[in-house]
Coordinates of C-alpha atoms in Angstrom, one line a residue:
Chain A
M7 CA -30.1 14.7 -20.9
V8 CA -30.2 10.6 -20.7
E9 CA -29.2 9.1 -17.1
K10 CA -26.5 6.7 -17.4
V11 CA -28.4 3.0 -16.3
E12 CA -26.1 1.2 -14.6
A13 CA -25.2 -2.6 -15.1
P14 CA -27.0 -4.7 -12.5
V15 CA -24.0 -6.8 -12.3
I16 CA -20.6 -4.8 -11.5
V17 CA -18.4 -7.9 -11.0
K18 CA -18.3 -11.0 -13.1
V19 CA -15.8 -13.4 -12.2
E20 CA -15.6 -16.6 -14.5
G21 CA -13.0 -19.2 -13.9
L22 CA -10.6 -17.2 -11.9
S23 CA -7.5 -18.9 -10.5
K24 CA -4.2 -18.5 -9.2
T25 CA -1.4 -20.9 -8.8
F26 CA 2.0 -20.1 -6.6
G27 CA 4.3 -22.9 -7.4
N28 CA 2.1 -26.1 -7.1
L29 CA -0.5 -24.6 -4.8
K30 CA -3.5 -23.5 -6.5
A31 CA -4.6 -20.4 -4.0
V32 CA -7.8 -19.8 -5.8
D33 CA -9.1 -22.7 -8.2
G34 CA -11.4 -21.5 -10.8
I35 CA -13.8 -19.4 -8.8
S36 CA -17.0 -18.1 -10.6
F37 CA -19.5 -15.8 -9.0
E38 CA -21.1 -12.1 -9.5
V39 CA -21.6 -9.2 -7.6
K40 CA -24.8 -7.2 -8.0
T41 CA -24.7 -3.3 -8.3
G42 CA -25.3 -1.5 -5.0
E43 CA -25.1 -5.0 -2.7
I44 CA -22.8 -5.7 0.1
F45 CA -21.0 -8.8 -1.0
G46 CA -19.0 -10.7 1.2
F47 CA -16.4 -13.3 1.0
L48 CA -16.1 -15.6 4.2
G49 CA -13.6 -18.3 4.6
P50 CA -11.0 -19.5 6.9
N51 CA -7.4 -18.2 6.8
G52 CA -5.5 -19.1 3.7
A53 CA -8.9 -19.9 1.5
G54 CA -8.0 -17.6 -1.0
K55 CA -9.8 -14.5 -0.2
T56 CA -7.1 -12.2 -0.4
T57 CA -5.5 -13.6 -3.4
T58 CA -8.8 -13.0 -4.8
I59 CA -9.3 -9.3 -3.8
N60 CA -5.5 -8.8 -5.4
M61 CA -6.3 -10.4 -8.6
L62 CA -9.6 -8.4 -8.8
T63 CA -7.7 -4.8 -7.5
T64 CA -5.3 -5.9 -10.1
L65 CA -2.2 -6.3 -8.0
L66 CA -1.8 -9.8 -8.8
R67 CA -2.2 -11.3 -12.4
P68 CA -4.2 -14.3 -12.9
S69 CA -2.9 -17.8 -13.7
G70 CA -6.6 -18.2 -15.5
G71 CA -10.0 -17.3 -15.9
S72 CA -11.5 -13.9 -16.4
A73 CA -13.1 -11.0 -14.5
E74 CA -14.7 -7.9 -15.5
I75 CA -15.6 -5.2 -13.3
C76 CA -17.7 -2.2 -14.0
G77 CA -17.6 -3.9 -17.5
L78 CA -14.2 -3.6 -17.7
D79 CA -11.7 -6.6 -18.2
I80 CA -9.1 -6.6 -15.4
L81 CA -6.7 -8.1 -17.8
K82 CA -7.1 -5.7 -20.9
H83 CA -7.8 -2.4 -18.9
P84 CA -6.2 -2.7 -15.7
N85 CA -6.0 1.4 -15.5
E86 CA -9.6 1.9 -15.9
V87 CA -10.7 -0.6 -13.6
R88 CA -7.9 0.7 -10.8
R89 CA -9.7 4.0 -11.5
S90 CA -13.2 3.0 -10.7
V91 CA -12.6 0.8 -7.4
G92 CA -11.3 2.1 -4.0
V93 CA -9.2 -0.6 -2.1
V94 CA -8.8 -0.9 1.8
P95 CA -6.3 -3.7 1.9
Q96 CA -5.8 -5.4 4.6
E97 CA -2.5 -4.0 6.1
Y98 CA -2.2 -0.4 7.3
T99 CA -0.6 1.0 4.3
A100 CA -0.7 4.8 5.2
D101 CA 2.8 6.5 5.9
E102 CA 3.6 6.7 9.4
D103 CA 5.5 9.8 8.9
L104 CA 3.0 11.6 7.3
T105 CA -0.3 13.1 8.9
G106 CA -3.5 11.8 8.1
I107 CA -4.8 14.6 5.8
Q108 CA -1.3 14.5 3.5
N109 CA -1.6 10.4 3.3
I110 CA -5.2 11.0 1.9
I111 CA -4.1 13.8 -0.5
L112 CA -1.2 11.8 -1.6
C113 CA -3.6 9.0 -2.5
G114 CA -5.4 11.6 -4.7
D115 CA -2.4 12.4 -6.5
L116 CA -1.7 8.9 -7.6
Y117 CA -5.4 9.0 -9.2
G118 CA -4.6 12.1 -10.4
I119 CA -6.8 14.1 -8.9
P120 CA -5.9 17.6 -8.9
R121 CA -4.9 19.0 -5.6
S122 CA -7.8 21.9 -5.8
E123 CA -10.5 19.2 -5.9
S124 CA -8.8 16.4 -3.3
K125 CA -8.0 19.0 -0.5
P126 CA -11.6 19.5 0.1
H127 CA -12.6 16.2 -0.7
A128 CA -10.0 14.6 2.1
I129 CA -11.3 17.0 4.7
E130 CA -14.8 15.8 3.8
L131 CA -13.8 12.0 4.1
L132 CA -12.0 13.0 7.3
R133 CA -15.1 14.1 8.5
L134 CA -17.1 11.3 7.4
V135 CA -14.9 9.0 9.6
G136 CA -14.5 11.3 12.4
L137 CA -11.0 12.3 12.3
E138 CA -11.0 15.9 11.2
E139 CA -9.6 16.4 14.5
A140 CA -6.5 14.3 14.2
A141 CA -6.1 15.3 10.3
N142 CA -3.0 17.4 10.8
R143 CA -1.3 14.6 13.2
K144 CA 1.5 12.5 12.3
V145 CA 0.0 8.8 11.4
S146 CA 2.5 7.2 13.9
T147 CA 0.5 9.2 16.9
Y148 CA -2.6 7.3 15.6
S149 CA -4.5 4.4 17.4
G150 CA -5.5 1.3 15.7
G151 CA -9.1 2.2 14.9
M152 CA -7.9 5.4 13.6
R153 CA -5.4 4.0 11.3
R154 CA -8.0 1.7 9.9
R155 CA -10.5 4.8 9.5
L156 CA -8.1 6.5 7.8
E157 CA -7.4 3.3 5.2
L158 CA -11.3 3.6 5.0
A159 CA -11.2 6.8 3.9
S160 CA -8.5 6.9 1.7
G161 CA -10.1 4.2 -0.1
L162 CA -13.0 6.7 -1.1
I163 CA -10.5 9.4 -2.2
N164 CA -11.2 8.6 -6.0
Y165 CA -15.1 8.4 -5.7
P166 CA -15.1 4.6 -6.3
K167 CA -18.2 2.9 -7.4
L168 CA -17.0 -0.3 -5.8
L169 CA -14.9 -0.5 -2.5
F170 CA -13.0 -3.6 -1.7
L171 CA -11.9 -4.4 2.1
D172 CA -9.5 -6.9 2.8
E173 CA -10.6 -7.9 6.3
P174 CA -12.0 -4.5 7.5
T175 CA -12.2 -4.9 11.0
L176 CA -9.1 -7.6 11.8
G177 CA -7.7 -7.0 15.1
L178 CA -10.1 -3.9 16.0
D179 CA -11.8 -3.8 19.7
V180 CA -15.6 -4.1 19.8
Q181 CA -15.9 -0.4 19.4
T182 CA -14.2 0.2 16.6
R183 CA -15.5 -2.7 14.9
T184 CA -19.0 -1.6 15.4
A185 CA -18.4 1.9 13.8
V186 CA -16.4 0.5 11.0
W187 CA -19.9 -1.4 10.3
D188 CA -22.0 1.6 10.5
Y189 CA -19.4 3.5 8.0
I190 CA -19.8 0.5 5.5
R191 CA -23.8 0.3 6.0
M192 CA -23.7 4.1 5.4
L193 CA -21.6 3.9 2.2
K194 CA -24.2 1.8 0.8
E195 CA -27.1 3.2 1.8
E196 CA -26.0 7.1 1.2
Y197 CA -23.5 6.6 -1.2
H198 CA -25.2 3.6 -3.0
M199 CA -21.8 2.2 -3.7
T200 CA -20.8 -1.6 -3.9
L201 CA -18.9 -3.5 -1.3
F202 CA -17.1 -6.3 -1.2
L203 CA -15.4 -7.5 1.6
T204 CA -13.4 -10.5 2.9
T205 CA -13.7 -11.5 6.5
H206 CA -13.3 -14.7 8.7
Y207 CA -15.6 -13.0 11.5
L208 CA -19.0 -14.7 10.8
E209 CA -21.2 -12.3 13.1
E210 CA -19.7 -9.8 10.3
A211 CA -20.9 -11.3 7.6
D212 CA -24.3 -12.4 9.0
S213 CA -25.2 -8.6 10.0
L214 CA -23.2 -6.6 6.9
C215 CA -23.7 -8.7 4.0
D216 CA -26.5 -8.9 1.4
R217 CA -25.2 -12.0 0.1
I218 CA -22.2 -14.1 1.2
A219 CA -19.4 -16.8 -0.8
I220 CA -17.8 -19.2 1.3
I221 CA -14.8 -20.0 0.3
D222 CA -12.1 -22.7 1.2
H223 CA -8.8 -24.5 -0.4
G224 CA -9.7 -21.9 -3.4
H225 CA -12.9 -23.2 -4.2
I226 CA -16.2 -21.3 -3.7
V227 CA -18.3 -23.8 -1.6
K228 CA -21.7 -22.3 -0.9
I229 CA -23.1 -18.6 -2.2
G230 CA -26.2 -17.0 -1.1
T231 CA -28.0 -14.4 1.5
P232 CA -27.2 -15.2 4.8
A233 CA -30.6 -16.4 5.3
E234 CA -30.5 -18.9 2.5
L235 CA -27.5 -20.1 3.6
K236 CA -28.9 -20.6 6.7
A237 CA -32.0 -22.3 5.4
S238 CA -29.6 -24.2 3.2
I239 CA -28.8 -26.6 6.3
G240 CA -32.3 -27.1 7.9
G241 CA -34.2 -24.0 8.6
D242 CA -35.4 -23.0 12.1
V243 CA -36.2 -25.2 15.0
I244 CA -39.0 -24.3 17.1
V245 CA -39.9 -26.1 20.4
V246 CA -43.7 -26.5 21.4
G247 CA -44.5 -27.3 24.8
V248 CA -47.9 -29.4 25.4
V249 CA -50.2 -30.8 28.0
E250 CA -48.7 -34.7 28.0
K251 CA -52.4 -36.3 28.0
E252 CA -53.8 -34.5 25.3
P253 CA -53.9 -36.2 21.6
D254 CA -50.9 -36.6 19.6
I255 CA -51.4 -34.1 16.3
S256 CA -48.0 -34.5 14.7
A257 CA -49.8 -35.4 11.5
K258 CA -51.8 -32.2 11.5
I259 CA -48.3 -30.3 12.3
A260 CA -46.5 -31.2 9.4
E261 CA -49.1 -30.8 7.1
L262 CA -48.6 -26.6 8.0
K263 CA -47.0 -25.0 4.8
L264 CA -43.6 -23.7 6.4
V265 CA -43.0 -26.8 8.3
K266 CA -40.4 -29.4 7.3
D267 CA -40.1 -31.8 9.9
V268 CA -42.2 -32.7 13.1
K269 CA -41.0 -34.8 16.0
K270 CA -43.0 -35.4 19.3
S271 CA -41.4 -36.3 22.6
D272 CA -43.0 -36.7 25.8
N273 CA -44.7 -33.0 26.3
Q274 CA -43.0 -31.3 23.5
Y275 CA -43.2 -30.8 19.5
R276 CA -40.1 -30.2 18.2
V277 CA -40.5 -28.5 14.8
K278 CA -38.3 -27.9 11.9
A279 CA -39.6 -25.1 9.8
E280 CA -38.3 -21.9 7.3
N281 CA -39.3 -18.6 8.7
G282 CA -39.4 -19.7 12.2
E283 CA -41.4 -16.6 13.5
E284 CA -44.2 -17.0 10.9
A285 CA -44.4 -20.5 11.6
S286 CA -44.6 -20.4 15.2
I287 CA -47.5 -18.3 15.1
Q288 CA -49.4 -20.8 12.8
L289 CA -48.8 -23.2 15.2
I290 CA -49.8 -21.6 18.2
D291 CA -53.1 -20.8 16.0
M292 CA -53.6 -24.4 15.1
I293 CA -52.6 -25.8 18.2
R294 CA -55.1 -24.0 20.2
S295 CA -58.3 -23.8 17.3
S296 CA -57.7 -27.7 17.9
G297 CA -58.9 -27.1 21.4
L298 CA -55.5 -27.9 22.8
H299 CA -53.1 -26.2 25.0
V300 CA -49.2 -24.4 24.6
T301 CA -47.7 -24.4 27.6
K302 CA -44.5 -22.9 26.1
I303 CA -42.6 -21.9 22.9
S304 CA -39.0 -21.3 22.2
L305 CA -37.7 -20.7 18.6
T306 CA -33.9 -21.2 17.7
K307 CA -32.5 -19.9 14.8
P308 CA -29.7 -21.7 12.8
T309 CA -26.3 -19.2 13.0
L310 CA -23.7 -18.7 10.3
D311 CA -21.5 -20.8 12.4
E312 CA -23.0 -24.0 11.9
V313 CA -23.7 -22.9 8.1
Y314 CA -19.8 -22.1 8.2
L315 CA -18.3 -25.2 10.2
E316 CA -20.8 -27.5 7.6
Y317 CA -19.1 -26.3 4.7
T318 CA -15.6 -25.6 5.8
G319 CA -15.3 -28.7 8.1
R320 CA -14.1 -28.4 11.8
N321 CA -10.6 -29.1 11.0
L322 CA -7.9 -26.9 12.7
R323 CA -5.6 -24.6 9.8
D324 CA -2.2 -25.3 9.9
E325 CA -1.7 -23.6 6.4
E326 CA 1.5 -22.8 5.7
T327 CA 2.3 -19.2 4.9
D328 CA 5.3 -17.2 3.4
R329 CA 7.7 -15.1 5.7
M330 CA 6.6 -11.9 4.2
S331 CA 3.0 -12.3 4.6
M332 CA 3.5 -13.6 8.3
M333 CA 5.1 -10.4 8.7
S334 CA 2.9 -8.1 7.6
Q335 CA -0.1 -9.5 9.2
R336 CA 2.2 -9.3 12.6
I337 CA 2.8 -5.6 11.9
T338 CA -1.5 -5.0 11.1
M339 CA -1.9 -6.9 14.3
M340 CA 0.9 -4.6 16.5
R341 CA -0.8 -1.3 15.2
A342 CA -4.1 -2.5 15.6
R343 CA -3.3 -2.8 19.5
R344 CA -2.0 0.3 19.8
Chain W
M7 CA -50.6 26.6 18.8
A8 CA -52.2 25.0 15.6
E9 CA -50.4 27.6 14.0
E10 CA -47.1 26.7 15.4
K11 CA -47.2 23.2 14.5
V12 CA -47.7 24.2 10.8
V13 CA -45.0 26.4 11.0
N14 CA -42.7 24.1 12.4
A15 CA -44.0 21.1 9.9
V16 CA -42.8 23.5 7.4
I17 CA -39.9 24.1 8.8
T18 CA -38.9 20.6 9.0
T19 CA -39.9 19.8 5.5
Q20 CA -37.3 22.9 4.3
E21 CA -34.8 20.9 6.9
E22 CA -35.5 17.6 5.4
R23 CA -35.5 19.1 2.0
Q24 CA -32.4 20.6 2.5
Q25 CA -30.8 17.3 4.0
I26 CA -32.2 15.6 0.8
E27 CA -30.7 17.8 -1.3
E28 CA -27.3 17.1 0.6
S29 CA -27.2 13.9 0.2
K30 CA -27.9 13.9 -3.3
E31 CA -25.0 16.1 -3.8
R32 CA -23.0 13.6 -2.3
E33 CA -24.4 11.1 -4.2
R34 CA -23.7 12.8 -7.4
K35 CA -20.2 13.9 -6.8
F36 CA -19.8 10.0 -6.3
R37 CA -21.3 9.1 -9.4
T38 CA -19.6 11.3 -11.8
A39 CA -16.1 11.2 -12.1
P40 CA -13.7 13.6 -10.7
R41 CA -11.8 15.8 -13.3
L42 CA -8.3 14.2 -13.9
N43 CA -4.8 15.4 -14.4
K44 CA -3.7 12.7 -16.7
S45 CA 0.1 14.2 -16.9
P46 CA 2.3 11.3 -15.4
L47 CA 4.0 13.7 -14.1
H48 CA 1.5 14.5 -11.6
G49 CA 2.0 11.3 -9.8
L50 CA 5.3 11.1 -10.5
W51 CA 5.8 14.2 -8.3
A52 CA 3.8 13.3 -5.5
L53 CA 5.7 9.8 -4.9
T54 CA 9.0 11.8 -5.3
N55 CA 7.9 14.7 -2.9
R56 CA 6.2 12.2 -0.4
D57 CA 10.3 10.8 0.0
L58 CA 11.3 14.3 0.2
I59 CA 9.0 15.3 3.2
K60 CA 10.2 12.3 5.2
W61 CA 13.5 13.2 4.6
Y62 CA 13.5 16.9 5.4
K63 CA 10.9 16.4 8.2
N64 CA 13.9 14.5 9.9
P65 CA 17.3 16.4 10.0
V66 CA 19.1 13.8 12.5
Q67 CA 18.9 11.7 9.5
L68 CA 20.9 14.1 7.0
L69 CA 23.0 15.0 9.6
I70 CA 24.5 11.6 10.4
S71 CA 24.8 11.0 6.5
L72 CA 26.9 14.1 6.7
I73 CA 29.2 12.9 9.4
Q74 CA 30.5 10.0 7.5
P75 CA 32.2 12.0 4.5
V76 CA 33.5 14.8 7.2
I77 CA 35.5 11.9 9.1
W78 CA 36.9 10.8 6.0
L79 CA 38.0 14.3 5.1
G80 CA 39.5 14.7 8.4
I81 CA 40.8 11.3 8.8
F82 CA 42.4 10.6 5.5
G83 CA 42.6 14.4 4.2
K84 CA 43.7 15.9 7.2
A85 CA 45.1 13.5 9.4
L86 CA 46.6 10.6 7.7
N87 CA 47.4 12.8 4.7
F88 CA 48.6 10.5 2.2
G89 CA 50.3 13.0 0.0
S90 CA 52.7 13.5 3.2
F91 CA 54.5 10.5 2.1
I92 CA 55.8 12.7 -0.8
S93 CA 56.9 15.9 1.2
S94 CA 58.4 14.2 4.3
Q95 CA 61.3 12.6 1.8
P96 CA 64.6 14.6 2.9
G97 CA 66.2 17.2 0.4
I98 CA 63.4 17.9 -1.7
T99 CA 62.2 21.8 -2.5
S100 CA 58.9 22.7 -2.1
A101 CA 59.0 23.7 -6.0
Q102 CA 59.9 19.9 -6.6
I103 CA 57.0 19.0 -3.8
T104 CA 54.1 21.1 -5.7
Q105 CA 55.7 19.2 -9.2
D106 CA 55.0 15.8 -7.4
Y107 CA 51.7 16.5 -6.5
L108 CA 50.7 18.1 -9.5
R109 CA 52.0 14.9 -11.5
I110 CA 50.5 12.0 -8.9
F111 CA 47.2 13.9 -8.1
G112 CA 46.6 16.4 -10.7
T113 CA 46.2 19.2 -8.0
T114 CA 48.4 21.1 -5.2
S115 CA 47.1 19.1 -2.1
Y116 CA 45.9 15.4 -1.2
F117 CA 43.2 17.1 0.5
S118 CA 41.6 18.7 -2.3
F119 CA 42.2 15.3 -4.4
L120 CA 40.0 13.6 -1.6
S121 CA 37.3 16.1 -1.3
T122 CA 36.1 15.5 -4.9
G123 CA 36.5 11.7 -3.9
M124 CA 34.3 12.6 -1.5
L125 CA 31.4 14.0 -3.5
A126 CA 31.3 10.5 -5.4
F127 CA 31.4 8.9 -1.8
I128 CA 28.7 10.7 -0.5
I129 CA 26.4 10.7 -3.8
L130 CA 27.2 6.6 -3.9
F131 CA 26.3 6.2 -0.2
T132 CA 22.9 8.1 -0.4
S133 CA 22.1 6.5 -3.6
A134 CA 22.6 3.0 -2.2
F135 CA 19.6 3.6 0.3
A136 CA 17.1 4.4 -2.7
G137 CA 16.4 0.8 -2.9
M138 CA 16.2 0.2 0.9
S139 CA 13.2 2.3 1.2
V140 CA 11.3 0.1 -1.6
V141 CA 12.0 -2.6 0.9
W142 CA 10.3 -0.5 3.4
D143 CA 7.3 0.7 1.3
K144 CA 6.8 -3.1 0.6
R145 CA 7.2 -4.3 3.8
F146 CA 4.4 -1.6 5.0
G147 CA 1.8 -2.2 2.7
F148 CA 2.5 1.4 0.6
M149 CA 3.5 -0.1 -2.2
N150 CA 0.5 -2.1 -2.4
K151 CA -1.3 0.8 -2.0
A152 CA 0.2 2.5 -4.8
L153 CA 0.2 -0.2 -7.0
S154 CA -3.6 -0.3 -6.7
T155 CA -4.1 3.2 -8.2
P156 CA -3.7 4.2 -11.7
V157 CA -0.4 5.7 -11.1
G158 CA 2.1 4.4 -13.7
R159 CA 4.5 1.5 -12.5
S160 CA 7.1 3.3 -13.8
S161 CA 6.3 6.5 -11.7
I162 CA 6.7 4.6 -8.9
V163 CA 10.2 3.3 -9.8
T164 CA 11.3 6.8 -11.2
G165 CA 10.1 8.5 -7.8
K166 CA 12.2 6.6 -6.0
V167 CA 15.1 7.3 -8.0
L168 CA 14.3 10.7 -8.4
Q169 CA 14.1 11.4 -4.6
S170 CA 17.2 9.5 -4.0
V171 CA 19.1 11.6 -6.8
I172 CA 17.8 14.9 -5.1
R173 CA 18.8 14.2 -1.9
S174 CA 22.3 13.1 -3.3
L175 CA 23.0 16.2 -4.9
I176 CA 22.0 18.6 -1.7
Q177 CA 24.2 16.7 0.6
A178 CA 27.0 16.7 -2.1
A179 CA 26.6 20.4 -2.1
I180 CA 27.1 20.5 1.5
V181 CA 30.0 18.1 1.4
L182 CA 31.7 20.5 -1.1
V183 CA 30.9 23.6 1.0
I184 CA 32.4 21.9 4.3
A185 CA 35.8 20.8 2.3
V186 CA 36.0 24.2 1.0
A187 CA 35.7 25.8 4.4
L188 CA 38.3 22.9 5.2
G189 CA 40.9 24.2 2.5
M190 CA 40.2 23.0 -0.8
D191 CA 41.9 24.5 -3.4
T192 CA 38.9 26.8 -4.8
S193 CA 41.1 28.3 -7.7
H194 CA 39.3 26.3 -10.1
L195 CA 36.1 27.2 -8.8
G196 CA 33.3 28.7 -11.2
V197 CA 29.7 28.8 -11.8
L198 CA 30.3 26.7 -15.0
S199 CA 32.8 24.0 -13.3
I200 CA 30.0 23.5 -10.5
A201 CA 27.4 23.4 -12.9
G202 CA 29.3 21.0 -14.6
S203 CA 30.8 18.7 -11.9
F204 CA 27.0 18.5 -10.9
T205 CA 25.7 17.3 -13.9
I206 CA 28.1 14.8 -13.6
L207 CA 27.1 13.8 -10.4
F208 CA 23.3 14.0 -11.1
L209 CA 24.1 11.3 -13.9
M210 CA 26.2 9.0 -11.3
S211 CA 23.4 9.2 -8.8
F212 CA 20.7 8.6 -11.3
G213 CA 22.4 5.3 -12.8
L214 CA 23.4 4.1 -9.6
S215 CA 19.8 5.0 -7.8
S216 CA 18.3 3.0 -10.6
L217 CA 20.5 0.0 -10.0
F218 CA 19.5 -0.2 -6.3
V219 CA 16.0 0.4 -6.8
M220 CA 16.2 -2.3 -9.4
L221 CA 18.1 -4.8 -6.9
A222 CA 15.3 -3.9 -4.7
L223 CA 12.2 -4.6 -6.9
R224 CA 11.9 -8.3 -6.1
S225 CA 13.3 -8.1 -2.7
S226 CA 11.1 -7.7 0.6
D227 CA 13.7 -8.9 2.9
W228 CA 15.9 -5.6 4.5
Q229 CA 19.0 -7.6 5.5
T230 CA 19.3 -9.0 1.8
Q231 CA 19.4 -5.2 0.5
M232 CA 21.8 -4.3 3.3
A233 CA 23.8 -7.1 2.6
I234 CA 23.8 -6.2 -1.3
I235 CA 24.5 -2.4 -0.4
N236 CA 27.7 -3.3 1.5
L237 CA 28.6 -5.9 -1.4
L238 CA 28.4 -3.3 -3.8
N239 CA 29.6 0.1 -1.9
L240 CA 32.8 -0.6 -0.8
P241 CA 34.3 -2.0 -4.2
L242 CA 32.7 0.7 -5.8
I243 CA 34.6 3.4 -3.7
F244 CA 37.6 1.9 -3.5
A245 CA 38.1 0.4 -6.6
S246 CA 37.9 3.7 -7.9
N247 CA 40.0 6.9 -8.0
A248 CA 38.1 8.6 -5.3
M249 CA 40.9 7.6 -2.8
L250 CA 44.0 7.5 -4.4
P251 CA 45.4 8.4 -7.9
V252 CA 45.1 5.2 -10.4
R253 CA 49.0 5.6 -11.1
I254 CA 49.9 4.0 -7.8
M255 CA 48.1 1.1 -8.2
P256 CA 48.6 -2.4 -9.7
G257 CA 47.6 -3.1 -13.1
W258 CA 45.1 -5.4 -12.7
L259 CA 43.3 -3.0 -10.2
Q260 CA 43.7 -0.1 -12.6
T261 CA 41.6 -2.4 -15.4
V262 CA 39.2 -2.4 -12.7
V263 CA 38.9 1.2 -11.5
K264 CA 38.4 1.8 -15.9
L265 CA 35.3 -0.4 -15.9
N266 CA 34.1 1.5 -12.8
P267 CA 31.8 4.4 -13.7
V268 CA 32.5 6.3 -10.0
S269 CA 35.8 6.6 -11.7
Y270 CA 34.5 8.5 -14.7
A271 CA 32.5 10.9 -12.3
N272 CA 35.8 11.4 -10.2
D273 CA 37.5 12.2 -13.2
A274 CA 35.2 14.9 -14.6
T275 CA 34.7 16.4 -11.4
R276 CA 38.4 16.6 -10.9
Q277 CA 38.9 18.2 -14.1
L278 CA 36.1 20.6 -13.9
L279 CA 36.7 21.3 -10.1
L280 CA 40.7 21.3 -9.5
G281 CA 41.5 21.6 -13.4
S282 CA 43.2 18.5 -12.9
T283 CA 45.6 17.3 -15.7
V284 CA 46.0 13.9 -14.5
K285 CA 43.0 12.2 -16.6
L286 CA 41.8 9.0 -16.7
A287 CA 39.7 10.1 -19.8
P288 CA 38.6 13.5 -21.6
L289 CA 35.8 15.2 -20.0
W290 CA 33.8 14.5 -23.1
M291 CA 34.2 11.0 -22.8
D292 CA 33.2 11.2 -19.0
F293 CA 30.3 13.0 -19.6
G294 CA 29.4 10.0 -22.4
I295 CA 30.0 7.1 -20.5
L296 CA 28.1 8.6 -17.4
V297 CA 25.1 9.5 -20.0
A298 CA 25.0 6.0 -21.1
F299 CA 25.7 4.5 -17.6
A300 CA 22.4 7.0 -16.2
V301 CA 20.0 6.2 -19.5
L302 CA 20.8 2.2 -19.6
L303 CA 20.0 1.7 -16.0
S304 CA 16.9 3.8 -15.7
S305 CA 15.4 2.3 -18.6
L306 CA 16.3 -1.0 -17.4
G307 CA 14.5 -0.3 -14.3
I308 CA 11.3 0.8 -16.1
V309 CA 11.2 -2.2 -17.6
L310 CA 11.9 -4.4 -14.7
S311 CA 9.2 -2.4 -13.2
W312 CA 6.6 -2.9 -15.6
R313 CA 7.6 -6.9 -15.0
L314 CA 8.5 -7.2 -11.7
L315 CA 5.6 -4.9 -9.7
T316 CA 2.5 -7.0 -10.6
K317 CA 3.3 -10.8 -9.7

């Protein structure tokens, strides 16, 4: 039997755009998501993250451009696309009057999965997110964290190859947020699932994602691995303390392969370098082998915060939003805090 | 000691092997698509059933919605009996009164006349709220969830219509039982007449529910939806023959009544349940008009669902 070889690219977006009236919510973005990775869409509120997800999950019709998911065009084969992806939306979508398990089975029904199959799978998924105890309780009694986990479980009922998560940790406490991160990593590692998530939390993107696209005003301003993004604004900073009277070896330091820039002040070198961990060892070795002394050393890595602010600017956003999405966000936050 | 270690090592590897097998099994499940039931009825029934579960798990709602027609029956049918205008005139024999009743209401009491009107009333008021649950589903995100699955867009709309129809018919059956208990004329009741009446009520509810669901497809605002319900409900019930016979109405109102599909449902149920001889149209025409009404509005609803549910 020939094993089906999966395409290395699971999402392929070309020039996708969406216009609401005269607002260009998404303005001709292009990117690819590789099979098996966690891909993050990072951007401030109103940058166009949810609009992009809604287009990719066929809820919104694009105004222009094209996108393929699992090799299927989202406009020509919307039902096949819906069948092969899972969606965990920003809002809590579960029906509060039904129990947790009823909600998941209902989702399975909508995918056309027979009850004989969806029932055991729903129980398995509830166990996966630690809700088996609460399976037969009405969702209205669930806390925010439980609801979020339920959403996660119902997004998996159709065995998706690709899971979309829109702001999966919005309004959650630290414990639940960490738990959600663990589930996401597990989905990648144990189920070899591809995950596409949006977030405006930088630590989330940094710790979870294999690759990140920074999106702002409907454009992708930067795309790459977290390390690449950090390197793009200048690399790590190593500060080496030396004895003041000893000779200046700035020129020799600058010759090191990983070092980009050196500045000497009274009794310390300020070195900018790629891969600071390795560069700092080399620095110590070199200074010592030159017969000089190192008094102290510190390494500072750039954070994604700096990358983010560099690319999206420091202005506060007072973007306009319609009443409907404000309302739904408020409802989501309100329930999350319960 | 050494032996023990070896045994332990073997067990660990077996456990590990088992774990590896389990994880492979999970992975395989996620790679092979599940066996699917592609019948559109599967998703349709799931959506309908969801709303019905919510309804019967909340009997208070059912009880409250039954209070109103019972109050109407009590106030207008018993206390403020319109028929008393006829009987209270002096010097009229009881045979003459019966004749007058039959001539004006087509039955022997105003209460019976109003009871059939109340069937239409409960159907109309229940169907009108079909749109409301569409608005709530949009508000609470369930609509987006459903739209992200491959379930037919038309199933989403039809499911809403169907749950409303089923609820309407059950409530109408309860109202009928109450009306009979309170003294509705039962001389014409039979299996056929009841089955025929409920077919008529089914058609009316199907058409009206489609109409109200359609009006809610684009709206995400329940205040607007309430305003629409109030705007349409009262004229639909009062500009019909539900409360009063057509012949006592002014000419222009009679024209409006004849354009109102609710009138034909009342007309048919009165002919069937009460043997009424005061007719708006022959029975076959009532049926025809309601079939056309239901088919037209439900197909319009399905067409609009394709167009409006994806923005």
